[in-house]
Short mmCIF file of C-alpha atoms in Angstrom, two decimals:
data_model
loop_
_atom_site.label_atom_id
_atom_site.label_comp_id
_atom_site.label_asym_id
_atom_site.label_seq_id
_atom_site.Cartn_x
_atom_site.Cartn_y
_atom_site.Cartn_z
CA UNK H 299 30.31 30.58 37.59
CA UNK H 300 27.53 32.23 35.62
CA UNK H 301 28.83 34.46 32.86
CA UNK H 302 25.37 35.77 32.06
CA UNK H 303 22.64 36.95 34.33
CA UNK H 304 19.13 38.01 33.55
CA UNK H 305 16.63 40.04 35.39
CA UNK H 306 14.00 39.85 36.46
CA UNK H 307 14.08 36.15 37.29
CA UNK H 308 10.33 36.07 36.84
CA UNK H 309 7.87 38.42 35.22
CA UNK H 310 4.10 38.25 35.17
CA UNK H 311 2.07 40.55 32.92
CA UNK H 312 -1.35 40.86 31.36
CA UNK H 313 -1.94 39.94 27.76
CA UNK H 314 -1.35 42.92 25.51
CA UNK H 315 1.30 44.50 27.75
CA UNK H 316 4.96 44.72 26.84
CA UNK H 317 7.58 42.55 28.51
CA UNK H 318 11.19 43.62 28.97
CA UNK H 319 13.98 41.29 30.03
CA UNK H 320 17.56 42.29 30.67
CA UNK H 321 20.79 40.38 30.31
CA UNK H 322 24.17 41.31 31.74
CA UNK H 323 27.32 39.42 30.87
CA UNK H 324 30.96 39.37 31.87
CA UNK H 325 33.03 38.48 28.82
CA UNK H 326 33.63 40.17 25.49
CA UNK H 327 31.31 38.94 22.78
CA UNK H 328 31.06 38.96 19.00
CA UNK H 329 27.33 38.56 19.14
CA UNK H 330 24.55 37.85 21.57
CA UNK H 331 21.58 35.62 21.03
CA UNK H 332 18.21 35.19 22.68
CA UNK H 333 16.41 31.88 23.06
CA UNK H 334 13.05 30.83 24.31
CA UNK H 335 12.21 27.64 26.21
CA UNK H 336 8.74 26.33 26.78
CA UNK H 337 8.35 24.16 29.86
CA UNK H 338 9.79 20.71 29.32
CA UNK H 339 11.09 21.50 25.84
CA UNK H 340 14.33 22.40 24.15
CA UNK H 341 15.41 25.96 23.51
CA UNK H 342 14.38 27.76 20.36
CA UNK H 343 16.44 30.53 18.80
CA UNK H 344 14.72 33.92 18.60
CA UNK H 345 17.20 36.52 17.42
CA UNK H 346 20.91 37.30 17.11
CA UNK H 347 22.45 40.74 17.50
CA UNK H 348 26.05 41.40 16.50
CA UNK H 349 28.48 43.41 18.60
CA UNK H 350 28.45 46.27 16.06
CA UNK H 351 24.67 46.55 16.20
CA UNK H 352 22.80 48.53 18.82
CA UNK H 353 19.26 47.47 18.07
CA UNK H 354 17.48 44.82 16.08
CA UNK H 355 13.85 44.02 15.40
CA UNK H 356 12.06 40.83 14.46
CA UNK H 357 8.29 40.87 14.46
CA UNK H 358 7.18 41.72 18.01
CA UNK H 359 10.73 41.36 19.32
CA UNK H 360 13.14 44.20 19.85
CA UNK H 361 16.66 43.56 21.09
CA UNK H 362 19.20 46.14 22.17
CA UNK H 363 22.88 45.68 22.91
CA UNK H 364 25.25 47.94 24.82
CA UNK H 365 28.72 46.44 24.68
CA UNK H 366 30.19 49.20 26.86
CA UNK H 367 27.86 48.15 29.67
CA UNK H 368 27.93 44.49 28.72
CA UNK H 369 24.17 44.36 28.69
CA UNK H 370 21.30 43.52 26.39
CA UNK H 371 17.55 43.72 26.60
CA UNK H 372 14.72 41.84 24.95
CA UNK H 373 11.39 43.56 24.53
CA UNK H 374 8.29 41.62 23.54
CA UNK H 375 5.51 43.95 22.49
CA UNK H 376 1.78 43.24 22.68
CA UNK H 377 2.37 40.02 24.59
CA UNK H 378 0.19 36.96 24.13
CA UNK H 379 -0.56 34.03 26.40
CA UNK H 380 1.49 31.88 24.00
CA UNK H 381 4.58 33.96 24.87
CA UNK H 382 4.62 32.32 28.31
CA UNK H 383 8.04 30.67 28.51
CA UNK H 384 11.55 31.17 29.84
CA UNK H 385 13.87 33.45 27.91
CA UNK H 386 17.65 33.17 27.86
CA UNK H 387 20.46 35.24 26.48
CA UNK H 388 23.54 33.48 25.15
CA UNK H 389 26.94 34.88 24.31
CA UNK H 390 30.47 33.99 23.32
CA UNK H 391 29.23 31.88 20.43
CA UNK H 392 26.72 30.05 22.62
CA UNK H 393 29.41 29.11 25.13
CA UNK H 394 27.45 30.67 27.99
CA UNK H 395 23.78 31.18 28.72
CA UNK H 396 22.12 33.57 31.12
CA UNK H 397 20.13 32.46 34.12
CA UNK H 398 16.84 33.06 32.33
CA UNK H 399 13.67 35.06 32.86
CA UNK H 400 10.44 33.17 33.37
CA UNK H 401 7.67 35.13 31.67
CA UNK H 402 4.02 34.48 32.42
CA UNK H 403 1.43 36.23 30.27
CA UNK H 404 -2.01 36.18 31.84
CA UNK H 405 -4.90 36.01 29.36
CA UNK M 210 14.20 17.75 8.55
CA UNK M 211 13.46 15.93 11.80
CA UNK M 212 15.55 18.25 13.89
CA UNK M 213 18.01 17.22 16.58
CA UNK M 214 17.02 13.88 18.01
CA UNK M 215 17.92 12.84 21.53
CA UNK M 216 17.38 9.57 23.32
CA UNK M 217 16.28 8.51 25.79
CA UNK M 218 13.85 11.31 26.71
CA UNK M 219 13.72 10.08 30.28
CA UNK M 220 16.08 7.87 32.23
CA UNK M 221 15.88 6.80 35.83
CA UNK M 222 18.83 4.88 37.16
CA UNK M 223 20.51 4.00 40.40
CA UNK M 224 23.69 5.51 41.69
CA UNK M 225 26.74 3.76 40.30
CA UNK M 226 25.14 2.70 37.05
CA UNK M 227 26.44 3.73 33.65
CA UNK M 228 24.30 6.16 31.67
CA UNK M 229 24.58 6.76 27.94
CA UNK M 230 22.75 9.63 26.27
CA UNK M 231 22.52 9.80 22.51
CA UNK M 232 22.18 12.58 19.98
CA UNK M 233 21.63 12.77 16.25
CA UNK M 234 22.33 16.28 14.95
CA UNK M 235 20.68 17.88 11.96
CA UNK M 236 22.23 16.65 8.75
CA UNK M 237 24.82 19.07 7.42
CA UNK M 238 25.47 20.74 10.76
CA UNK M 239 29.14 20.62 11.62
CA UNK M 240 28.94 21.85 15.22
CA UNK M 241 27.48 19.80 18.06
CA UNK M 242 27.05 20.96 21.65
CA UNK M 243 26.15 19.17 24.86
CA UNK M 244 24.57 21.21 27.69
CA UNK M 245 23.28 20.37 31.13
CA UNK M 246 20.37 22.24 32.72
CA UNK M 247 19.54 22.31 36.42
CA UNK M 248 17.54 24.68 38.56
CA UNK M 249 20.59 25.53 40.63
CA UNK M 250 23.17 26.07 37.89
CA UNK M 251 21.07 26.91 34.87
CA UNK M 252 22.28 25.90 31.42
CA UNK M 253 25.93 24.88 31.31
CA UNK M 254 28.02 23.96 28.31
CA UNK M 255 29.70 20.60 28.81
CA UNK M 256 31.52 20.08 25.52
CA UNK M 257 31.29 20.95 21.86
CA UNK M 258 32.54 19.37 18.66
CA UNK M 259 33.42 20.73 15.27
CA UNK M 260 33.55 18.24 12.40
CA UNK M 261 33.45 15.40 14.95
CA UNK M 262 36.49 16.72 16.85
CA UNK M 263 36.10 17.89 20.47
CA UNK M 264 37.02 21.56 20.62
CA UNK M 265 36.31 22.55 24.21
CA UNK M 266 35.57 20.07 26.97
CA UNK M 267 36.41 22.39 29.86
CA UNK M 268 32.81 22.20 31.04
CA UNK M 269 32.84 18.46 31.58
CA UNK M 270 32.43 18.16 35.35
CA UNK M 271 34.88 15.34 36.00
CA UNK M 272 36.36 12.17 34.66
CA UNK M 273 33.10 10.33 35.14
CA UNK M 274 31.79 12.19 32.10
CA UNK M 275 32.91 11.42 28.57
CA UNK M 276 31.60 12.36 25.14
CA UNK M 277 32.28 10.99 21.71
CA UNK M 278 31.32 11.79 18.17
CA UNK M 279 32.32 8.83 16.01
CA UNK M 280 30.71 10.33 12.90
CA UNK M 281 28.83 13.38 11.71
CA UNK M 282 25.42 11.93 12.54
CA UNK M 283 25.89 10.59 16.05
CA UNK M 284 27.22 11.61 19.44
CA UNK M 285 27.09 10.11 22.90
CA UNK M 286 27.49 11.49 26.39
CA UNK M 287 28.39 8.86 28.94
CA UNK M 288 28.39 9.07 32.72
CA UNK M 289 30.13 6.27 34.57
CA UNK M 290 29.52 5.83 37.46
CA UNK M 291 26.46 8.04 37.83
CA UNK M 292 25.71 9.97 41.03
CA UNK M 293 22.53 11.66 42.31
CA UNK M 294 24.04 15.10 41.65
CA UNK M 295 24.16 14.25 37.95
CA UNK M 296 20.37 14.45 37.86
CA UNK M 297 19.54 17.10 35.28
CA UNK M 298 18.21 17.63 31.79
CA UNK M 299 20.91 17.11 29.18
CA UNK M 300 20.51 18.91 25.88
CA UNK M 301 22.22 18.35 22.59
CA UNK M 302 22.28 21.15 20.00
CA UNK M 303 23.75 21.54 16.55
CA UNK M 304 24.54 24.41 14.22
CA UNK M 305 26.16 25.16 10.91
CA UNK M 306 28.72 27.52 12.44
CA UNK M 307 29.73 28.17 16.01
CA UNK M 308 28.51 31.74 15.95
CA UNK M 309 25.16 30.84 14.55
CA UNK M 310 21.75 29.72 15.59
CA UNK M 311 21.66 26.61 17.72
CA UNK M 312 19.01 23.98 17.13
CA UNK M 313 18.23 22.10 20.32
CA UNK M 314 16.89 18.63 20.88
CA UNK M 315 14.08 18.05 23.34
CA UNK M 316 16.51 16.94 26.01
CA UNK M 317 17.14 13.82 28.08
CA UNK M 318 15.88 14.06 31.64
CA UNK M 319 18.16 12.00 33.88
CA UNK M 320 17.28 11.03 37.42
CA UNK M 321 19.89 9.21 39.47
CA UNK M 322 18.52 7.68 42.64
#
């Protein structure tokens, strides 16, 4: 059974807009990670947030974590066409992955 | 560094045949993970190793699946006999610690007819 779920499943936005993806999970975690996957490729690590952190930034990425609600969000600001990909959260030391959000950024 | 290397990239086989997928992790990484990705089930952990020792194989679907890591630079995932429902993309990933960043290979796309 899926231990992580993301919503929306798919998101389509215009270039320059912000994109927000949400992840909900079921188990306790020490940290949560976000990955990106371009079509037909392997996953690439984006950012890790620890359970004692509430927010973390990396470039145009902003991640929040609410352990009481077992949820996390990934915000990509000022999106670009090159951000088009699927985005996954991963928890429990990479033992589970979310269902993924497919982001399409329209130029 | 060349990254995690998987082979073959694509494999088409017939039901009942044996399939062997191979992975070379990044040198110095002591954790190795095998995942399976399908549209229906998403990305599932099959098994992971630490220092060549299998730590958790609870995700291995059934006895038809087996994985080995004879040394720090090589791992195999074997399916025998293969079935059409095994069709998926199989990913290998490595890391320096099990809480850390995973480095993924490009995957092996398996089609069982």
